[in-house]
Amino acid sequence: MQVSFFLQGALLVLTQPHFCQNLYAKYKWFILLWLGFLACQLINTIPLPHAFIEFLRPERLSELANQPEGSKWIALSFDVGQSQITLMKSFAYCVLFFLSLSLINSPQRLKFTLITISAAGICQGIYGSLEVLSGIKQSIIFELPVTHIATGSFVYKNHYANYLLLTLSAAIGYLVATMHITKTGTKRERLRRLIKFWLSNKVLFRIGIIVMVIALVMSRSRMGNSAFFFSMTLTATLGLIYFKPRQKSYITLFVSMLIIDILIVSSLFGLKQVQQRLEQTSLTQESRDEVITDTLPLLSEHPLLGFGGGTFYTIYPQVQNKTIQHFYDHAHNEYLQFSLEFGLVGALLLAVLVILCAKSSISAIRQRRHPLPRGVAFASFMAILGMALHATVDFPLQASANAALFLVLLSLGVISNTISMRSQHNKV
């Protein structure tokens, strides 16, 4: 993944001599935020002189005993190898973000991006649900035991649910983007539009959304399902308030999703079991809250720069409560883990990046008149809301597929507010 992103970025720089200048002129603040975030990680990974270590992080001096004689340089990170891996991942995600901003530069590419993401989600939905319904004992890809819980091509059900949340955002956004802004018209015109709808690829998308919702419910992910329903409802409400002119087809779409997808189809494929899991959730049965309680005091030890990227795996066992029987390699709360590993500075830079993308998507929802940027903004904002909720109780961004897809959807929020539609519509 990283090699492919770096190669694409290098080809873009080589084939377009003024690429970097144009990118900086257009996305200055995003570049500065990314550079700041990467710099926070780099400081933790590069070897520093003994005097700096003694001043910034004296407890790391014990590592000098393991260094070759005469060496007085050591990195701040408590797990340099993991921090280097995390730095390279972050750099790859940075390249992907700006590749998306640069290459998705036309209405056709915007549509194709939504279609591609949706198609990936539909494939995951079909594979994950059929794997469970078929009754096979081992998964086709990883040869892991297959239970009543759908995981698709993922090992962890909550990563699978989060991926479906993101692809559902793109699919619903595509349906919003392909709505025609027309007056109600005569009965004959309405009948013509209805027949045209059933003969178009929108029907395939509508069926695909049902398939993905089925797979999401079958994942039995409590927050995955909750985040999807909440983010879709809130984003649809924003669209209902700000989309002008207000289309009956828009209202019909979400009413049909509420009735068909949630009340009927989801009930047939295990929505009741998800509700029961939510009702039975108790802090006395869960140990995730204890992980958070154990980890919070660590934030005060190195609040600015953190312990280094990827170090939760190394640091947490040192403070883990003895009553916790499970092994936790992640905090099950991305806000806490990012603050611990990247420091408050790095976590704040990431937060500002996401907020700016969300602001752009909200601005597009409120101000754009063409349905395409509206739909793209809808997809981006719904994905941001869903991820923000899911990240409170799990670690969805630790899965590379989810993190990469989320960054593409973040970039779409920026694009939706800036892309010109003059060639297709008089109003932008």
mmCIF file of N, CA and C in Angstrom, residues 97-166:
data_model
loop_
_atom_site.group_PDB
_atom_site.id
_atom_site.type_symbol
_atom_site.label_atom_id
_atom_site.label_comp_id
_atom_site.label_asym_id
_atom_site.label_seq_id
_atom_site.Cartn_x
_atom_site.Cartn_y
_atom_site.Cartn_z
ATOM 1 N N PHE A 97 -3.905 11.427 0.857
ATOM 2 C CA PHE A 97 -4.816 12.558 1.041
ATOM 3 C C PHE A 97 -4.630 13.598 -0.059
ATOM 4 N N PHE A 98 -3.373 13.948 -0.343
ATOM 5 C CA PHE A 98 -3.116 14.975 -1.357
ATOM 6 C C PHE A 98 -3.235 14.419 -2.778
ATOM 7 N N LEU A 99 -3.007 13.119 -2.949
ATOM 8 C CA LEU A 99 -3.295 12.502 -4.242
ATOM 9 C C LEU A 99 -4.781 12.615 -4.556
ATOM 10 N N SER A 100 -5.609 12.370 -3.550
ATOM 11 C CA SER A 100 -7.059 12.463 -3.737
ATOM 12 C C SER A 100 -7.473 13.893 -4.074
ATOM 13 N N LEU A 101 -6.922 14.860 -3.332
ATOM 14 C CA LEU A 101 -7.252 16.258 -3.603
ATOM 15 C C LEU A 101 -6.828 16.679 -4.999
ATOM 16 N N SER A 102 -5.736 16.094 -5.501
ATOM 17 C CA SER A 102 -5.183 16.507 -6.794
ATOM 18 C C SER A 102 -5.843 15.795 -7.968
ATOM 19 N N LEU A 103 -6.098 14.495 -7.818
ATOM 20 C CA LEU A 103 -6.549 13.691 -8.953
ATOM 21 C C LEU A 103 -8.061 13.633 -9.100
ATOM 22 N N ILE A 104 -8.795 13.790 -8.007
ATOM 23 C CA ILE A 104 -10.260 13.791 -8.116
ATOM 24 C C ILE A 104 -10.674 15.230 -8.402
ATOM 25 N N ASN A 105 -10.475 15.647 -9.648
ATOM 26 C CA ASN A 105 -10.595 17.066 -9.997
ATOM 27 C C ASN A 105 -11.655 17.352 -11.056
ATOM 28 N N SER A 106 -12.578 16.434 -11.262
ATOM 29 C CA SER A 106 -13.651 16.659 -12.233
ATOM 30 C C SER A 106 -14.921 15.981 -11.744
ATOM 31 N N PRO A 107 -16.074 16.415 -12.215
ATOM 32 C CA PRO A 107 -17.330 15.769 -11.812
ATOM 33 C C PRO A 107 -17.348 14.274 -12.126
ATOM 34 N N GLN A 108 -16.788 13.901 -13.269
ATOM 35 C CA GLN A 108 -16.759 12.483 -13.642
ATOM 36 C C GLN A 108 -15.943 11.664 -12.654
ATOM 37 N N ARG A 109 -14.806 12.209 -12.224
ATOM 38 C CA ARG A 109 -13.958 11.482 -11.267
ATOM 39 C C ARG A 109 -14.603 11.425 -9.888
ATOM 40 N N LEU A 110 -15.330 12.474 -9.527
ATOM 41 C CA LEU A 110 -16.056 12.447 -8.264
ATOM 42 C C LEU A 110 -17.062 11.300 -8.248
ATOM 43 N N LYS A 111 -17.844 11.199 -9.321
ATOM 44 C CA LYS A 111 -18.826 10.120 -9.420
ATOM 45 C C LYS A 111 -18.151 8.757 -9.407
ATOM 46 N N PHE A 112 -17.072 8.643 -10.174
ATOM 47 C CA PHE A 112 -16.387 7.352 -10.276
ATOM 48 C C PHE A 112 -15.804 6.939 -8.926
ATOM 49 N N THR A 113 -15.329 7.909 -8.148
ATOM 50 C CA THR A 113 -14.789 7.598 -6.822
ATOM 51 C C THR A 113 -15.877 7.042 -5.914
ATOM 52 N N LEU A 114 -17.048 7.689 -5.908
ATOM 53 C CA LEU A 114 -18.159 7.194 -5.098
ATOM 54 C C LEU A 114 -18.593 5.809 -5.554
ATOM 55 N N ILE A 115 -18.624 5.598 -6.866
ATOM 56 C CA ILE A 115 -19.024 4.290 -7.399
ATOM 57 C C ILE A 115 -18.033 3.210 -6.986
ATOM 58 N N THR A 116 -16.745 3.525 -7.080
ATOM 59 C CA THR A 116 -15.708 2.545 -6.735
ATOM 60 C C THR A 116 -15.772 2.155 -5.258
ATOM 61 N N ILE A 117 -15.904 3.155 -4.386
ATOM 62 C CA ILE A 117 -16.006 2.875 -2.953
ATOM 63 C C ILE A 117 -17.254 2.048 -2.663
ATOM 64 N N SER A 118 -18.354 2.415 -3.295
ATOM 65 C CA SER A 118 -19.605 1.682 -3.082
ATOM 66 C C SER A 118 -19.490 0.243 -3.560
ATOM 67 N N ALA A 119 -18.865 0.050 -4.720
ATOM 68 C CA ALA A 119 -18.701 -1.303 -5.262
ATOM 69 C C ALA A 119 -17.870 -2.176 -4.323
ATOM 70 N N ALA A 120 -16.820 -1.583 -3.729
ATOM 71 C CA ALA A 120 -15.999 -2.331 -2.770
ATOM 72 C C ALA A 120 -16.831 -2.750 -1.565
ATOM 73 N N GLY A 121 -17.679 -1.849 -1.093
ATOM 74 C CA GLY A 121 -18.542 -2.162 0.042
ATOM 75 C C GLY A 121 -19.573 -3.228 -0.279
ATOM 76 N N ILE A 122 -20.133 -3.174 -1.491
ATOM 77 C CA ILE A 122 -21.113 -4.181 -1.893
ATOM 78 C C ILE A 122 -20.461 -5.559 -1.957
ATOM 79 N N CYS A 123 -19.250 -5.613 -2.501
ATOM 80 C CA CYS A 123 -18.520 -6.893 -2.553
ATOM 81 C C CYS A 123 -18.263 -7.430 -1.147
ATOM 82 N N GLN A 124 -17.868 -6.538 -0.239
ATOM 83 C CA GLN A 124 -17.653 -6.952 1.147
ATOM 84 C C GLN A 124 -18.961 -7.422 1.786
ATOM 85 N N GLY A 125 -20.044 -6.711 1.491
ATOM 86 C CA GLY A 125 -21.335 -7.082 2.060
ATOM 87 C C GLY A 125 -21.800 -8.449 1.588
ATOM 88 N N ILE A 126 -21.646 -8.694 0.285
ATOM 89 C CA ILE A 126 -22.053 -9.990 -0.275
ATOM 90 C C ILE A 126 -21.197 -11.107 0.309
ATOM 91 N N TYR A 127 -19.881 -10.888 0.321
ATOM 92 C CA TYR A 127 -18.970 -11.928 0.811
ATOM 93 C C TYR A 127 -19.205 -12.223 2.290
ATOM 94 N N GLY A 128 -19.306 -11.161 3.100
ATOM 95 C CA GLY A 128 -19.456 -11.347 4.540
ATOM 96 C C GLY A 128 -20.750 -12.032 4.918
ATOM 97 N N SER A 129 -21.850 -11.628 4.292
ATOM 98 C CA SER A 129 -23.146 -12.220 4.640
ATOM 99 C C SER A 129 -23.284 -13.636 4.106
ATOM 100 N N LEU A 130 -22.830 -13.865 2.868
ATOM 101 C CA LEU A 130 -22.937 -15.211 2.302
ATOM 102 C C LEU A 130 -22.052 -16.207 3.042
ATOM 103 N N GLU A 131 -20.928 -15.749 3.530
ATOM 104 C CA GLU A 131 -20.025 -16.630 4.270
ATOM 105 C C GLU A 131 -20.714 -17.191 5.511
ATOM 106 N N VAL A 132 -21.510 -16.332 6.176
ATOM 107 C CA VAL A 132 -22.236 -16.775 7.365
ATOM 108 C C VAL A 132 -23.441 -17.631 6.986
ATOM 109 N N LEU A 133 -24.202 -17.160 5.976
ATOM 110 C CA LEU A 133 -25.429 -17.859 5.590
ATOM 111 C C LEU A 133 -25.162 -19.196 4.919
ATOM 112 N N SER A 134 -23.978 -19.367 4.335
ATOM 113 C CA SER A 134 -23.673 -20.608 3.620
ATOM 114 C C SER A 134 -23.416 -21.779 4.561
ATOM 115 N N GLY A 135 -23.069 -21.471 5.807
ATOM 116 C CA GLY A 135 -22.833 -22.533 6.772
ATOM 117 C C GLY A 135 -21.455 -23.160 6.707
ATOM 118 N N ILE A 136 -20.511 -22.545 5.977
ATOM 119 C CA ILE A 136 -19.157 -23.097 5.907
ATOM 120 C C ILE A 136 -18.467 -22.944 7.255
ATOM 121 N N LYS A 137 -17.497 -23.801 7.521
ATOM 122 C CA LYS A 137 -16.835 -23.830 8.817
ATOM 123 C C LYS A 137 -15.613 -22.919 8.884
ATOM 124 N N GLN A 138 -14.952 -22.685 7.725
ATOM 125 C CA GLN A 138 -13.767 -21.839 7.683
ATOM 126 C C GLN A 138 -13.923 -20.766 6.620
ATOM 127 N N SER A 139 -13.405 -19.572 6.929
ATOM 128 C CA SER A 139 -13.483 -18.483 5.961
ATOM 129 C C SER A 139 -12.596 -18.772 4.759
ATOM 130 N N ILE A 140 -13.006 -18.270 3.614
ATOM 131 C CA ILE A 140 -12.302 -18.554 2.366
ATOM 132 C C ILE A 140 -10.923 -17.898 2.342
ATOM 133 N N ILE A 141 -10.805 -16.696 2.895
ATOM 134 C CA ILE A 141 -9.563 -15.933 2.779
ATOM 135 C C ILE A 141 -8.549 -16.324 3.848
ATOM 136 N N PHE A 142 -8.939 -16.248 5.111
ATOM 137 C CA PHE A 142 -7.971 -16.468 6.192
ATOM 138 C C PHE A 142 -8.070 -17.854 6.815
ATOM 139 N N GLU A 143 -9.058 -18.636 6.382
ATOM 140 C CA GLU A 143 -9.288 -19.971 6.936
ATOM 141 C C GLU A 143 -9.491 -19.926 8.447
ATOM 142 N N LEU A 144 -10.156 -18.857 8.892
ATOM 143 C CA LEU A 144 -10.518 -18.741 10.296
ATOM 144 C C LEU A 144 -11.898 -19.338 10.524
ATOM 145 N N PRO A 145 -12.222 -19.732 11.738
ATOM 146 C CA PRO A 145 -13.559 -20.289 11.996
ATOM 147 C C PRO A 145 -14.654 -19.287 11.676
ATOM 148 N N VAL A 146 -15.702 -19.733 11.003
ATOM 149 C CA VAL A 146 -16.849 -18.890 10.659
ATOM 150 C C VAL A 146 -17.949 -19.123 11.685
ATOM 151 N N THR A 147 -18.417 -18.061 12.309
ATOM 152 C CA THR A 147 -19.494 -18.153 13.294
ATOM 153 C C THR A 147 -20.737 -17.469 12.744
ATOM 154 N N HIS A 148 -21.648 -17.093 13.630
ATOM 155 C CA HIS A 148 -22.853 -16.380 13.217
ATOM 156 C C HIS A 148 -22.577 -14.899 13.004
ATOM 157 N N ILE A 149 -21.328 -14.466 13.224
ATOM 158 C CA ILE A 149 -20.947 -13.054 13.082
ATOM 159 C C ILE A 149 -20.193 -12.854 11.779
ATOM 160 N N ALA A 150 -20.638 -11.912 10.962
ATOM 161 C CA ALA A 150 -19.990 -11.627 9.677
ATOM 162 C C ALA A 150 -18.758 -10.753 9.896
ATOM 163 N N THR A 151 -17.660 -11.121 9.245
ATOM 164 C CA THR A 151 -16.425 -10.321 9.310
ATOM 165 C C THR A 151 -15.870 -9.993 7.926
ATOM 166 N N GLY A 152 -16.473 -10.546 6.855
ATOM 167 C CA GLY A 152 -15.979 -10.275 5.510
ATOM 168 C C GLY A 152 -14.544 -10.720 5.344
ATOM 169 N N SER A 153 -13.740 -9.896 4.699
ATOM 170 C CA SER A 153 -12.313 -10.216 4.522
ATOM 171 C C SER A 153 -11.479 -9.668 5.668
ATOM 172 N N PHE A 154 -12.141 -9.189 6.732
ATOM 173 C CA PHE A 154 -11.451 -8.691 7.920
ATOM 174 C C PHE A 154 -11.384 -9.793 8.972
ATOM 175 N N VAL A 155 -10.435 -9.661 9.886
ATOM 176 C CA VAL A 155 -10.335 -10.593 11.007
ATOM 177 C C VAL A 155 -11.249 -10.141 12.146
ATOM 178 N N TYR A 156 -11.359 -8.831 12.323
ATOM 179 C CA TYR A 156 -12.085 -8.244 13.450
ATOM 180 C C TYR A 156 -13.420 -7.692 12.973
ATOM 181 N N LYS A 157 -14.496 -8.082 13.640
ATOM 182 C CA LYS A 157 -15.845 -7.713 13.199
ATOM 183 C C LYS A 157 -16.079 -6.201 13.219
ATOM 184 N N ASN A 158 -15.495 -5.499 14.190
ATOM 185 C CA ASN A 158 -15.719 -4.056 14.274
ATOM 186 C C ASN A 158 -14.986 -3.292 13.174
ATOM 187 N N HIS A 159 -13.857 -3.813 12.713
ATOM 188 C CA HIS A 159 -13.205 -3.219 11.545
ATOM 189 C C HIS A 159 -14.072 -3.406 10.302
ATOM 190 N N TYR A 160 -14.678 -4.573 10.196
ATOM 191 C CA TYR A 160 -15.584 -4.865 9.072
ATOM 192 C C TYR A 160 -16.787 -3.933 9.109
ATOM 193 N N ALA A 161 -17.367 -3.750 10.291
ATOM 194 C CA ALA A 161 -18.524 -2.870 10.431
ATOM 195 C C ALA A 161 -18.165 -1.433 10.080
ATOM 196 N N ASN A 162 -16.982 -0.989 10.501
ATOM 197 C CA ASN A 162 -16.559 0.376 10.207
ATOM 198 C C ASN A 162 -16.334 0.577 8.715
ATOM 199 N N TYR A 163 -15.771 -0.433 8.064
ATOM 200 C CA TYR A 163 -15.568 -0.344 6.616
ATOM 201 C C TYR A 163 -16.908 -0.210 5.902
ATOM 202 N N LEU A 164 -17.898 -0.990 6.326
ATOM 203 C CA LEU A 164 -19.230 -0.907 5.723
ATOM 204 C C LEU A 164 -19.872 0.444 6.006
ATOM 205 N N LEU A 165 -19.632 1.004 7.186
ATOM 206 C CA LEU A 165 -20.129 2.338 7.498
ATOM 207 C C LEU A 165 -19.608 3.360 6.503
ATOM 208 N N LEU A 166 -18.314 3.277 6.179
ATOM 209 C CA LEU A 166 -17.707 4.230 5.242
ATOM 210 C C LEU A 166 -18.232 4.023 3.821
#
